[in-house]
Coordinates of C-alpha atoms and ligand atoms in Angstrom, one line a residue:
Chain A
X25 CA 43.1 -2.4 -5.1
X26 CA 44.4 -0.8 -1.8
X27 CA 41.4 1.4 -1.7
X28 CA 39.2 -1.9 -1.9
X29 CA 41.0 -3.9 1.2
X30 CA 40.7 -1.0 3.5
X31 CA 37.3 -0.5 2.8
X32 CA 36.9 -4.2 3.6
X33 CA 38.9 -3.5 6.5
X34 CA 36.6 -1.0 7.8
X35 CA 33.3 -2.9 7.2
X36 CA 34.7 -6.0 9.2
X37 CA 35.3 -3.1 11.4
X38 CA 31.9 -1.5 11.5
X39 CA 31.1 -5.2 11.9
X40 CA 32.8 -6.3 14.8
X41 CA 31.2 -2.5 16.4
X42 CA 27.9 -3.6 16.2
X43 CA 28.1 -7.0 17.7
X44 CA 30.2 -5.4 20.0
X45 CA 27.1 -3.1 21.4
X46 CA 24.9 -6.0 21.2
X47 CA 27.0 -8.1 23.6
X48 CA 27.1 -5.4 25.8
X49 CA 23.4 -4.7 25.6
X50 CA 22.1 -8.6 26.2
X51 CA 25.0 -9.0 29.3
X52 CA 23.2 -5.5 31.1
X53 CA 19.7 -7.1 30.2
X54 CA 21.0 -10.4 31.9
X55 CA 22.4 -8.2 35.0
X56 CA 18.8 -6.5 35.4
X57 CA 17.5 -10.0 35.5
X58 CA 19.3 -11.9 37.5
X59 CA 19.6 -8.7 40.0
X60 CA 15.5 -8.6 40.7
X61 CA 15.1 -12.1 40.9
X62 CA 18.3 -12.2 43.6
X63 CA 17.0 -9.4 45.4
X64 CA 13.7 -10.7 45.7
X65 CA 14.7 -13.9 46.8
X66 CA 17.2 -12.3 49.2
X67 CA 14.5 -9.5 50.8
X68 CA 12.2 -12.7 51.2
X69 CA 14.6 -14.1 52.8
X70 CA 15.7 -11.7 55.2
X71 CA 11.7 -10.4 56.0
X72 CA 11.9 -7.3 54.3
X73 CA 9.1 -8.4 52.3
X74 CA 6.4 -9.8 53.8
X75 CA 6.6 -13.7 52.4
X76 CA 2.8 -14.7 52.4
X77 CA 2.2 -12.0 50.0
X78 CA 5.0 -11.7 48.2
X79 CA 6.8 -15.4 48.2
X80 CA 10.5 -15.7 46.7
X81 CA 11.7 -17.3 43.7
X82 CA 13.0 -20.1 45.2
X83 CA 9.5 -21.0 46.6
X84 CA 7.9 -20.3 43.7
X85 CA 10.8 -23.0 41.7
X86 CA 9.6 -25.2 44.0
X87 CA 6.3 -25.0 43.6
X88 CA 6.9 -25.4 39.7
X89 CA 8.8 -29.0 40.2
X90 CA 6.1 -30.0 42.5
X91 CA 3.1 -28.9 40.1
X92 CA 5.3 -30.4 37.1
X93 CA 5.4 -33.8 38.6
X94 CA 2.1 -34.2 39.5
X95 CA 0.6 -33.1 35.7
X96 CA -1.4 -30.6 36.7
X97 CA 0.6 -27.8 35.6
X98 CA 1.0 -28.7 32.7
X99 CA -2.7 -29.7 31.6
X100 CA -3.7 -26.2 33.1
X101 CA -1.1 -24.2 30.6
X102 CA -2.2 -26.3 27.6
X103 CA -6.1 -25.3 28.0
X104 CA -5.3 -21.9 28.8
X105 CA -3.1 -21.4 25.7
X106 CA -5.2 -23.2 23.6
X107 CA -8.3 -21.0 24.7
X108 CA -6.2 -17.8 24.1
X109 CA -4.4 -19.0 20.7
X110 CA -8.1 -20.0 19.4
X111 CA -9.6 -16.7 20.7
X112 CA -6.8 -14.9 19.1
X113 CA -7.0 -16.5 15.4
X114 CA -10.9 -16.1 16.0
X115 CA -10.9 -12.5 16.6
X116 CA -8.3 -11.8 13.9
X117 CA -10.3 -13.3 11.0
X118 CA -13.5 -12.5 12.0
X119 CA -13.0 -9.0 12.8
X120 CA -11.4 -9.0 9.0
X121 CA -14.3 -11.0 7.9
X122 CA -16.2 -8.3 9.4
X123 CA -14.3 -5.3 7.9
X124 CA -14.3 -6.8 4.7
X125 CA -17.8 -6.9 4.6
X126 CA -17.9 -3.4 5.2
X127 CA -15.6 -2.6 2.3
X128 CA -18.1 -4.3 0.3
X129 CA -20.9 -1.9 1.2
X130 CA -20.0 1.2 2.0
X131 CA -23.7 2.0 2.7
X132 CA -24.5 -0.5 5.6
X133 CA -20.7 0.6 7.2
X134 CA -22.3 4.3 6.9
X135 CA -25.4 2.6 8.6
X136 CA -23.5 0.2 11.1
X137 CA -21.0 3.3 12.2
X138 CA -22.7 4.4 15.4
X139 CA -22.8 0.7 16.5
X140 CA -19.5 -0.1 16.4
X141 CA -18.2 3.3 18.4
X142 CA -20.5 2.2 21.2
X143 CA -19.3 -1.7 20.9
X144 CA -15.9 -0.6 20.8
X145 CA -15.9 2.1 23.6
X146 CA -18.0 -1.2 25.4
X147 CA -15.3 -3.2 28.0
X148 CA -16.4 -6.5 27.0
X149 CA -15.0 -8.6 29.8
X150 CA -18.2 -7.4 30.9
X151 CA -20.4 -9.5 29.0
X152 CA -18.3 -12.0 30.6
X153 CA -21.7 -13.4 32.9
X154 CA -24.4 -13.4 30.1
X155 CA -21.5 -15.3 27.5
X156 CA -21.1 -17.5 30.6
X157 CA -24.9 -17.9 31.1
X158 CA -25.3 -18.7 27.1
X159 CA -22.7 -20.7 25.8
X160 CA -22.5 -22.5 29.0
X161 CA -19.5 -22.6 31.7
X162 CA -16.9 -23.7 30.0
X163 CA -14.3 -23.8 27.0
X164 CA -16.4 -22.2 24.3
X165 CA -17.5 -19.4 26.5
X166 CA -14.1 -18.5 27.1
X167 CA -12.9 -18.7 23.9
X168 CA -15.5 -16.2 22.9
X169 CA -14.6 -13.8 25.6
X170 CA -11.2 -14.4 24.0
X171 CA -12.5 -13.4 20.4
X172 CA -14.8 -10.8 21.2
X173 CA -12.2 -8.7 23.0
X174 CA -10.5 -8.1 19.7
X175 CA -13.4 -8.4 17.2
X176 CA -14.4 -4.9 17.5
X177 CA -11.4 -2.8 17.2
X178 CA -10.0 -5.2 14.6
X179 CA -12.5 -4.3 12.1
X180 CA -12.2 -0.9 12.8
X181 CA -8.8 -0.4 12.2
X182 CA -8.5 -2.7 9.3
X183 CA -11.6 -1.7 7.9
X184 CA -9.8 2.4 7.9
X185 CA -6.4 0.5 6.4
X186 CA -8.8 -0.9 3.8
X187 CA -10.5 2.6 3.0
X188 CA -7.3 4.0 2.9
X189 CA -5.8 1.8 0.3
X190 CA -4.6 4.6 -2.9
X191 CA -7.7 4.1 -5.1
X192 CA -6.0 4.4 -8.4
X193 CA -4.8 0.9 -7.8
X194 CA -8.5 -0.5 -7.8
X195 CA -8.4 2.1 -10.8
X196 CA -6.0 0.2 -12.9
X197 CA -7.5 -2.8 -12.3
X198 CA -10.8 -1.5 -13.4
X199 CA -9.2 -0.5 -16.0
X200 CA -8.8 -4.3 -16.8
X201 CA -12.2 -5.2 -16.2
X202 CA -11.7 -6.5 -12.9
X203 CA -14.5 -7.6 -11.0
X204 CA -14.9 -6.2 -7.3
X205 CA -14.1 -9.4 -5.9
X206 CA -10.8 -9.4 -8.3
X207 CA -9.7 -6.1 -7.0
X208 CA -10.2 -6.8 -2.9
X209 CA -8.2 -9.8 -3.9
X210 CA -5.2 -7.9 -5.3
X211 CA -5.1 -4.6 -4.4
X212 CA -6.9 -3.8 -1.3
X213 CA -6.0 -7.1 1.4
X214 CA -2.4 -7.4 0.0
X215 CA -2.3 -3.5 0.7
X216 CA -3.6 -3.7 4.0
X217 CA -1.5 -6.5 4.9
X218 CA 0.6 -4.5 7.5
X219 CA -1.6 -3.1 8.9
X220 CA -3.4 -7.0 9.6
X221 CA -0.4 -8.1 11.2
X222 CA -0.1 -5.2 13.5
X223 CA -3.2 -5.7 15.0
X224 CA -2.3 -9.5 15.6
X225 CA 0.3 -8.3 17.6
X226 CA -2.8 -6.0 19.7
X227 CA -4.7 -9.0 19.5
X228 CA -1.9 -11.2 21.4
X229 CA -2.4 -8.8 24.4
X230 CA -5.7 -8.8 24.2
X231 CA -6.6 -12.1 24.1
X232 CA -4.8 -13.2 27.3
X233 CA -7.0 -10.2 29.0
X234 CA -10.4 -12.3 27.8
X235 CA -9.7 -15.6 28.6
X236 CA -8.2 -14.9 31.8
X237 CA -11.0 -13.0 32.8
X238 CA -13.0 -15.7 31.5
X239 CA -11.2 -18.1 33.5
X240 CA -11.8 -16.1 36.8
X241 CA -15.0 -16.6 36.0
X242 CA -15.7 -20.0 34.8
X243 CA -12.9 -21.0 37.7
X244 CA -12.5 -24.7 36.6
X245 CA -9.3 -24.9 34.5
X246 CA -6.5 -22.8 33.5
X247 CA -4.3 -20.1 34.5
X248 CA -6.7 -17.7 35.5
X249 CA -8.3 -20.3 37.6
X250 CA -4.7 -20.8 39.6
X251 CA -4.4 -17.5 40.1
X252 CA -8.2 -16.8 41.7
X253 CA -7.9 -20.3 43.2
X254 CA -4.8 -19.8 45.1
X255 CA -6.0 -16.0 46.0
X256 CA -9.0 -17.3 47.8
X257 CA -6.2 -20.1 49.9
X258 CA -4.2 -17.4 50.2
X259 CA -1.2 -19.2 48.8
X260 CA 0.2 -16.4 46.5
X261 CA 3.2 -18.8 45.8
X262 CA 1.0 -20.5 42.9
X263 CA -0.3 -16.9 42.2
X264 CA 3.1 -15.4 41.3
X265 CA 3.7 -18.8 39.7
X266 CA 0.7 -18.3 37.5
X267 CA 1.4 -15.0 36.4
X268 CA 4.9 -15.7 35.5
X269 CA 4.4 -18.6 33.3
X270 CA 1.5 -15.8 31.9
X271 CA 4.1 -13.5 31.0
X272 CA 6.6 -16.2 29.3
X273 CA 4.0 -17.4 27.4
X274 CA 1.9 -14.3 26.1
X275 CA 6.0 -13.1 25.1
X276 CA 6.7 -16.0 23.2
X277 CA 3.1 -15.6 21.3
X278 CA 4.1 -12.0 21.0
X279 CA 7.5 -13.1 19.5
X280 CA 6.2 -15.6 17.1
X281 CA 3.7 -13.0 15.6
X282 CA 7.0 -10.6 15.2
X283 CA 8.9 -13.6 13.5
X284 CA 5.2 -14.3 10.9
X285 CA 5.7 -9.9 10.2
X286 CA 9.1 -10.5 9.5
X287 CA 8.7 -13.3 6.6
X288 CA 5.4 -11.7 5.4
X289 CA 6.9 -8.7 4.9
X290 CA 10.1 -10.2 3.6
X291 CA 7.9 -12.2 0.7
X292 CA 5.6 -8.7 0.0
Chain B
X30 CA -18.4 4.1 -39.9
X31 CA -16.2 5.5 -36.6
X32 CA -14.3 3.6 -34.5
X33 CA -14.5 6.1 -31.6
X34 CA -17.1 8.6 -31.2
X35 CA -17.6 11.0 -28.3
X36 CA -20.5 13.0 -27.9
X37 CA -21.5 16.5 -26.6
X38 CA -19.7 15.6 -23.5
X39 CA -19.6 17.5 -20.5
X40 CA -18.7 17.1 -17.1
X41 CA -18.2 18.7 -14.1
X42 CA -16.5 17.3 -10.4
X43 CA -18.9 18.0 -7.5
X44 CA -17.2 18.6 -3.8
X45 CA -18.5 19.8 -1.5
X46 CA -17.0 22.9 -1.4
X47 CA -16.6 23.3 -4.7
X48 CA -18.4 22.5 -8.8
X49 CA -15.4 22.5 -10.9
X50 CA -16.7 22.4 -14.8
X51 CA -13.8 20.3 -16.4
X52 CA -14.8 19.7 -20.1
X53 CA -17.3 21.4 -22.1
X54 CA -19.1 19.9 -24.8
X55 CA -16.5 18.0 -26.5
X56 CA -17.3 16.0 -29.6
X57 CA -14.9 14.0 -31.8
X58 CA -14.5 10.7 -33.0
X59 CA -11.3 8.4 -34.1
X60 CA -11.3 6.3 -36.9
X61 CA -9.9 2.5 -36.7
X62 CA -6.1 2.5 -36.7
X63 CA -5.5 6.1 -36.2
X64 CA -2.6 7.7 -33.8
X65 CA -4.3 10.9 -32.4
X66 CA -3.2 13.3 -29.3
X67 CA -4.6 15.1 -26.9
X68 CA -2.4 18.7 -26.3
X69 CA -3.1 21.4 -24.2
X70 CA -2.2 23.2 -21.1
X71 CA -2.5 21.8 -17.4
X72 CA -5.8 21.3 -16.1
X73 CA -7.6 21.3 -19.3
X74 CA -9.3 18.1 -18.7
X75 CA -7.1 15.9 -20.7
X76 CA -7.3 13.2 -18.1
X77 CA -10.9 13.8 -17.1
X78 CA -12.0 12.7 -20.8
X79 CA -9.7 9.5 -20.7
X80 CA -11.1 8.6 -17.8
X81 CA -14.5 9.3 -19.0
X82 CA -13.2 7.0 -22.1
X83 CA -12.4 3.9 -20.2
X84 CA -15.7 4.0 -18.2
X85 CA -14.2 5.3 -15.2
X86 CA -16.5 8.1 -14.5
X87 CA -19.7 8.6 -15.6
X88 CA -19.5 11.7 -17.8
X89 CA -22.5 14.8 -16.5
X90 CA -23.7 15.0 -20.3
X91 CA -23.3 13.5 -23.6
X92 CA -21.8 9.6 -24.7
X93 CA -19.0 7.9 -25.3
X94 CA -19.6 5.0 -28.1
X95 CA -17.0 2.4 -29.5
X96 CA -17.8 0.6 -32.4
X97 CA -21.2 1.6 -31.9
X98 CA -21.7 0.5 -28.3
X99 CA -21.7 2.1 -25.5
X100 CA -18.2 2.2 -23.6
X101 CA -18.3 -0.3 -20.3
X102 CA -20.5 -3.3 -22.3
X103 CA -18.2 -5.8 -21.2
X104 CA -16.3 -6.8 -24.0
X105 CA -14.6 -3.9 -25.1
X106 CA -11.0 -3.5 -24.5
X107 CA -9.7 -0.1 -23.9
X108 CA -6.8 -0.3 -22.5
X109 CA -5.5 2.8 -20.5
X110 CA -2.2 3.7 -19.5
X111 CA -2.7 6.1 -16.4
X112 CA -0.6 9.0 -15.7
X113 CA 1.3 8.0 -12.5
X114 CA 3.0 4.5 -13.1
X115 CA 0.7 2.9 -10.2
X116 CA 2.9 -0.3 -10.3
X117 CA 2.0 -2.5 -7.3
X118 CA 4.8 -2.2 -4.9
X119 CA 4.2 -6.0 -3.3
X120 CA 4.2 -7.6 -6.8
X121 CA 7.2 -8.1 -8.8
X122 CA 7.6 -7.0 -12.6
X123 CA 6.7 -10.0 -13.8
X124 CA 3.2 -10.2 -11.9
X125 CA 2.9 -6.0 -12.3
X126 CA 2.8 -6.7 -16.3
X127 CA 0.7 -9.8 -16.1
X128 CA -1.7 -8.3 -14.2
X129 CA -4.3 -7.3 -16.8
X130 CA -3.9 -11.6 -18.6
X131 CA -5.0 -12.1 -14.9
X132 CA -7.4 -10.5 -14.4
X133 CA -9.2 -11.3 -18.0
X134 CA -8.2 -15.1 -17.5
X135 CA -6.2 -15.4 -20.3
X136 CA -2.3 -15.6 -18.3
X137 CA -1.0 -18.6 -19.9
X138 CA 2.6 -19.9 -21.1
X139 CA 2.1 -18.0 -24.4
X140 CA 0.7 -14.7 -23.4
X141 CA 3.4 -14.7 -20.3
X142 CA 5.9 -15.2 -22.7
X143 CA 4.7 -12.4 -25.3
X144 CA 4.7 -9.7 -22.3
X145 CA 8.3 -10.8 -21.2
X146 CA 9.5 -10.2 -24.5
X147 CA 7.8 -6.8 -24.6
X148 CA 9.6 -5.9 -21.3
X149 CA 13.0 -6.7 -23.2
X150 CA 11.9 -4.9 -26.2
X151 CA 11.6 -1.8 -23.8
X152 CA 15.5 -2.4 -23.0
X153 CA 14.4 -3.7 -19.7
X154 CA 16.0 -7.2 -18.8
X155 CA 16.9 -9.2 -15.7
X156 CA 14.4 -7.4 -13.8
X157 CA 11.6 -9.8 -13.8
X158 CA 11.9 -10.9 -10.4
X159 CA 12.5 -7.3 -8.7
X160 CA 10.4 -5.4 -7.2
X161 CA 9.1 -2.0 -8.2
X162 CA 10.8 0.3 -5.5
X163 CA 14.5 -1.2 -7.0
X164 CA 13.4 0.6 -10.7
X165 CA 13.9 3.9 -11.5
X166 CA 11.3 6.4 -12.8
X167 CA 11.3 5.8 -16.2
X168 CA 11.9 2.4 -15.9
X169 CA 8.4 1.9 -14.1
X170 CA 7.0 3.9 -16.5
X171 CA 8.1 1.4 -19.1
X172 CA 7.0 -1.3 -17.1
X173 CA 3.4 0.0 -16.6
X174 CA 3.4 0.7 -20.7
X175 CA 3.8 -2.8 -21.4
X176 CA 1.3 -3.7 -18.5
X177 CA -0.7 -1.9 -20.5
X178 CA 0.4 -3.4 -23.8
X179 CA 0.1 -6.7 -22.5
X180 CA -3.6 -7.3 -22.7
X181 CA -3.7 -6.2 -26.4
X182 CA -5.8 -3.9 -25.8
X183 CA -8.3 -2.4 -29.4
X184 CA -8.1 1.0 -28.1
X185 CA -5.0 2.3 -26.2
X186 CA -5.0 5.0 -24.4
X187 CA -1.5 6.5 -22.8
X188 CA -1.4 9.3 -20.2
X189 CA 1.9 11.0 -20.5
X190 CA 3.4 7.7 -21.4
X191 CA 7.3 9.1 -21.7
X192 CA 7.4 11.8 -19.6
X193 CA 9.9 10.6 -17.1
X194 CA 12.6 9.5 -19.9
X195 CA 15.7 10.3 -20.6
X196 CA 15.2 12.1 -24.5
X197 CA 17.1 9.2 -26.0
X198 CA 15.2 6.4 -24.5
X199 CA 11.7 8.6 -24.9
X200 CA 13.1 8.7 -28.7
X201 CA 13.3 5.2 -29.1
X202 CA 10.6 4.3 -27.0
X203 CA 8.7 6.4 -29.3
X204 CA 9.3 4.5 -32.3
X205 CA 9.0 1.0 -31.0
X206 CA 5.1 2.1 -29.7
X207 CA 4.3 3.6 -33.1
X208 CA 5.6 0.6 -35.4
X209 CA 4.3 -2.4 -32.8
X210 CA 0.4 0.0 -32.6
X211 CA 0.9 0.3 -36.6
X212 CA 2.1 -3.2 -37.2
X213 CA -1.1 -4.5 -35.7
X214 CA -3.5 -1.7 -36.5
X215 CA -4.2 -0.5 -33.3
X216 CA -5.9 2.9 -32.8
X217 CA -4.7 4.8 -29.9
X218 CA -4.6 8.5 -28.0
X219 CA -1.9 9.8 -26.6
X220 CA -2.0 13.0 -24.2
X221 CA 1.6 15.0 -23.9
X222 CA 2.6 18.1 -23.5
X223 CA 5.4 17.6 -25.5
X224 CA 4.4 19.3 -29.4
X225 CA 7.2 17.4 -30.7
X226 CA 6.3 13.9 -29.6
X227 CA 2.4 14.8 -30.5
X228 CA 3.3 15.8 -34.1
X229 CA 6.2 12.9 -34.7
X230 CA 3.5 10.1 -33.4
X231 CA -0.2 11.2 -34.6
X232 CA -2.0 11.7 -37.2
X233 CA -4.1 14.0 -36.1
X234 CA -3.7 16.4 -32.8
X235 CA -7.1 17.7 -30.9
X236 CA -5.9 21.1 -29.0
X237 CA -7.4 21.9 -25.6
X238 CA -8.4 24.9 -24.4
X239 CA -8.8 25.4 -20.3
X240 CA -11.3 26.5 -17.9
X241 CA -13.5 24.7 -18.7
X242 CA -11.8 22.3 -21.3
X243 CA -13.3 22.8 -24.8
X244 CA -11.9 21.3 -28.1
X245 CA -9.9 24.0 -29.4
X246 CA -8.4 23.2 -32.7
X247 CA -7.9 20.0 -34.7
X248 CA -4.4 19.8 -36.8
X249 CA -4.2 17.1 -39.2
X250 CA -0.7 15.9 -39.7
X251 CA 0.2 15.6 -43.5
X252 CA 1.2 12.8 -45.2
X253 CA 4.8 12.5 -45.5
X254 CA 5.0 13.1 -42.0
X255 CA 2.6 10.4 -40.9
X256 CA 4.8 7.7 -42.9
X257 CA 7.7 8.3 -41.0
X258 CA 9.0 7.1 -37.7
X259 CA 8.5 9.2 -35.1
X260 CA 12.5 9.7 -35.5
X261 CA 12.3 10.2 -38.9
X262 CA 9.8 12.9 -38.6
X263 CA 11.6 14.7 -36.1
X264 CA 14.0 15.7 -38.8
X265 CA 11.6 16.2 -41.9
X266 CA 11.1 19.8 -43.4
X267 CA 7.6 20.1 -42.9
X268 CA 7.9 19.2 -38.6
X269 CA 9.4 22.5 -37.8
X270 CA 6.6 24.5 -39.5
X271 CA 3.7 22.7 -38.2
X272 CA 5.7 22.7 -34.7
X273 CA 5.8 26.8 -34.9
X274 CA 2.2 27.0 -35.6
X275 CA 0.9 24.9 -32.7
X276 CA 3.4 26.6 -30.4
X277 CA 1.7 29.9 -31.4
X278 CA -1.6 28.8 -30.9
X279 CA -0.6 27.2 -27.4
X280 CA 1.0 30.6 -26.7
X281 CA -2.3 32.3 -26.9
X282 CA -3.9 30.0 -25.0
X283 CA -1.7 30.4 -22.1
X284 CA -1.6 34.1 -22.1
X285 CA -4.1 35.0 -20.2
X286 CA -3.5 33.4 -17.0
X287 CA -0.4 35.3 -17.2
X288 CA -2.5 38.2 -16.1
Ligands
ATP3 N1 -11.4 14.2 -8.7 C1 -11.6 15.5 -9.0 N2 -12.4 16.3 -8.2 C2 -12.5 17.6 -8.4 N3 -11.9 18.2 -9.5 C3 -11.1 17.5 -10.3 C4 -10.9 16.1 -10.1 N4 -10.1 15.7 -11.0 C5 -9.8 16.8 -11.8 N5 -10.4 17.9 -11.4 C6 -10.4 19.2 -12.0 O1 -10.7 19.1 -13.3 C7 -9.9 19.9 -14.1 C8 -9.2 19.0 -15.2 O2 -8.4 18.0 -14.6 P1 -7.6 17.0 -15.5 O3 -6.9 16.1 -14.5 O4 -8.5 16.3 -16.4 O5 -6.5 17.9 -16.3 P2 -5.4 17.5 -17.2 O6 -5.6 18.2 -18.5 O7 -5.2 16.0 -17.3 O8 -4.1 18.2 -16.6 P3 -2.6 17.7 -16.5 O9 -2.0 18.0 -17.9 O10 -2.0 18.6 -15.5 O11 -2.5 16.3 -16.2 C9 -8.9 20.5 -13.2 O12 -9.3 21.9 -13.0 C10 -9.0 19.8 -11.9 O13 -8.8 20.6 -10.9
MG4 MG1 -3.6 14.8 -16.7

């Protein structure tokens, strides 16, 4: 019984250790936050920096109330993120659609191999002009720059997770007269699961690079348009504005793929 | 008429590097209901030929025939029992040993329950809902037996089912699969390298030779054996003897690579 309680004792312990450490390391993340953001605004402040290039925070606040107010912000955040959420999901499933179809037949992935080296090794924000010149200038064009950054290398690197899959499972359902069908259904995507959602998180980062790049070039809407538009009025206030709300957003993307990992993987 | 035949089979593995000749001209066949064993030293194509069996690989020569048809037409139902547990780790028990109802459509209420209940006659319960990784070795091997079980398979085919066991539970486990295969008249091959467990379940044991394999020697186990459990005929009279002469024979046959 003794033995029990100061073994609780401990744990509680261990416990209160670890939360402890965590404390610690949120209130030193919060320091290194606060500090650049006070520095900046103080250097600004005190022409150490030059302001028309670099701006301060408190410039940049008010440039966010002002852009808030008048609606504009907020209809140019929604169309970028709806351009890069839609190029994301796009590129995901068809670059799985894609390596699925080479699972299927082995001989035309043999045949298609050469081609997709080149296409990946390819920077495709250069087909940027002739997507533009095709699909018109406009939404779908940037969502397809969007996609078509992460196309590529997803089915490569599912498509490997997929040949890498132990075959003895596809064996014992063989051995139950599954159909090929039947055994990419249970053996080889559920097995190849982790290695899906890791390229979603690739794909997060990747998708912002498309559609901002589309955006540059489109330069109607969006993010990307802010940030070329207020380069050629040299106002790098709504530049620096631009590419922080970029980096809030693409994090919380990023974050909300971690959390999907978590409770996929939790349920496998 | 046979229930099993195999004929003049051969095969040999091709890499690139390499032609490895695994069995060599192997006939035998297996009559409906009959327990028989595959013995013989590592690497003497036991698995190859079970393989070859199911349908899995195309054998270089010779055929494989079950009731008269050629193995893979469809309906035939081997069922094979592999010799790693290959239990799918995202799956829990209960959909590991459904797998095979699912996969022939026939998972309903009934056959779900009937698999359950085999999983408890293994002296496995309360793990339905776990996962593989949370079972021990022999327990997955017990699960992927009655994974195997499960689709009532005509011909069963078990690779080494018990070898991760405990003796005790490989005992018992020994005479639940011999009374439920002889309770429904189910013909079956087991490969071991255990001569105990081959003589105490068959009624017949083929003896491999290796490099390549080749049918060495065919015992016949007699009667009074054969009506015993598998327990029971651990202790008869006539086990020891007929355990002394295959362990000669398997003592020649492993001689030379001591050399
Ligand atoms: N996929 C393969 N490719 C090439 N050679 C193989 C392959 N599988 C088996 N072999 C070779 O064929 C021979 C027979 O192998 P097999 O697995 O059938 O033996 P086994 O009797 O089942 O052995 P064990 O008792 O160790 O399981 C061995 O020499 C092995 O090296
Ligand atoms: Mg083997």
């Amino acid at each position: 019984m003794k033995n029990q309680k100061s073994i609780e004792l401990l744990h509680q312990d261990y416990l209160k250790t670890l939360i402890n450490k965590k404390r610690w390391i949120r209130f030193y993340q919060l320091v290194i936050f606060l500090l650049f953001f006070s520095s900046w605004e103080l250097a600004s402040q005190k022409d150490w920096i030059d302001q028309l290039i670099f701006s301060s925070p408190s410039k940049i606040w008010n440039l966010f109330i002002q852009k808030m107010n008048d609606g504009s912000l907020a209809m140019n955040v929604g169309v970028t993120l709806t351009e890069t959420v839609v190029g994301f999901i796009l590129g995901t499933f068809l670059g799985t659609l894609l390596a699925a179809i080479l699972w299927w037949s082995p001989l035309l992935s043999d045949i298609l191999d050469p081609y997709l080296v080149i296409l990946n090794a390819m920077p495709k924000v250069a087909l940027g002009p002739i997507l533009i010149v095709a699909l018109g200038p406009g939404f779908t064009s940037i969502i397809a720059m969007g996609a078509i950054i992460s196309i590529i290398i997803t089915t490569i690197v599912v498509y490997t997770s997929f040949k890498e899959v132990d075959p003895n499972y596809v064996t014992v359902l063989k051995t139950f007269g599954a159909t090929r069908v039947q055994c990419f259904r249970e053996a080889i995507l559920p097995a190849s699961f982790p290695t899906i959602i890791s390229t979603l998180k690739v794909n997060v980062g990747l998708s912002w690079v498309g559609v901002i790049v589309g955006e540059f070039l489109v330069s109607a809407k969006g993010l990307g348009y802010m940030i070329i538009y207020g380069f050629q009025v040299f106002n790098f206030t709504l530049v620096m504005l631009s590419l922080l709300l970029i980096a809030v957003l693409a994090t919380i993307m990023y974050q909300a793929v971690d959390l999907l990992e978590k409770k996929l993987i939790k349920n496998g | 008429m046979d229930f099993l035949t195999i004929n003049h089979i051969h095969h040999t593995y091709f890499t690139k590097s390499s032609a490895t000749t695994a069995l060599s001209d192997i006939t035998l066949d297996v009559q409906e209901g009959e327990f028989i064993s595959f013995l013989g030293p590592s690497g003497c194509g036991k698995t190859t030929l079970l393989s070859i069996v199911a349908g899995l690989i195309k054998p270089t020569e010779g055929k494989v025939e079950l009731e008269n048809r050629p193995i893979g037409d469809g309906d035939n139902k081997i069922g094979y029992m592999l010799q790693q547990d290959y239990l799918f780790p995202w799956k829990t028990i209960e959909e590991n040993i459904t797998l095979g109802l699912k996969m022939n459509q026939v998972l309903n209420d009934k056959t779900r329950s009937e698999a359950l209940s085999l999983l408890h006659q293994m002296g496995l319960k309360g793990v339905e809902s776990k996962l593989p990784r949370h079972l021990s070795g022999g327990m997955r091997q017990r699960v992927a037996l009655v994974r195997t079980l499960a689709t009532e398979p005509k011909l069963l085919m078990l690779d080494e089912p018990f070898s991760a066991l405990d003796y005790q539970t490989k005992l018992k486990l020994e005479d639940l699969v011999s009374n439920t295969l002889k309770q429904f008249g189910k013909t079956a091959i087991l490969v071991t390298h255990d001569i105990g467990e081959a003589i105490a379940m068959s009624d017949r044991i083929f003896l491999f030779s290796p490099q390549p394999g080749r049918l060495h020697k065919t015992f016949t186990i007699p009667e009074e054996l054969r009506n015993l459990t598998p327990f029971k005929a651990r202790n008869h009279r006539r086990f020891a003897e007929l355990f002394q002469m295959i362990w000669k024979e398997l003592e020649q046959l492993e001689e030379p690579e001591k050399y």
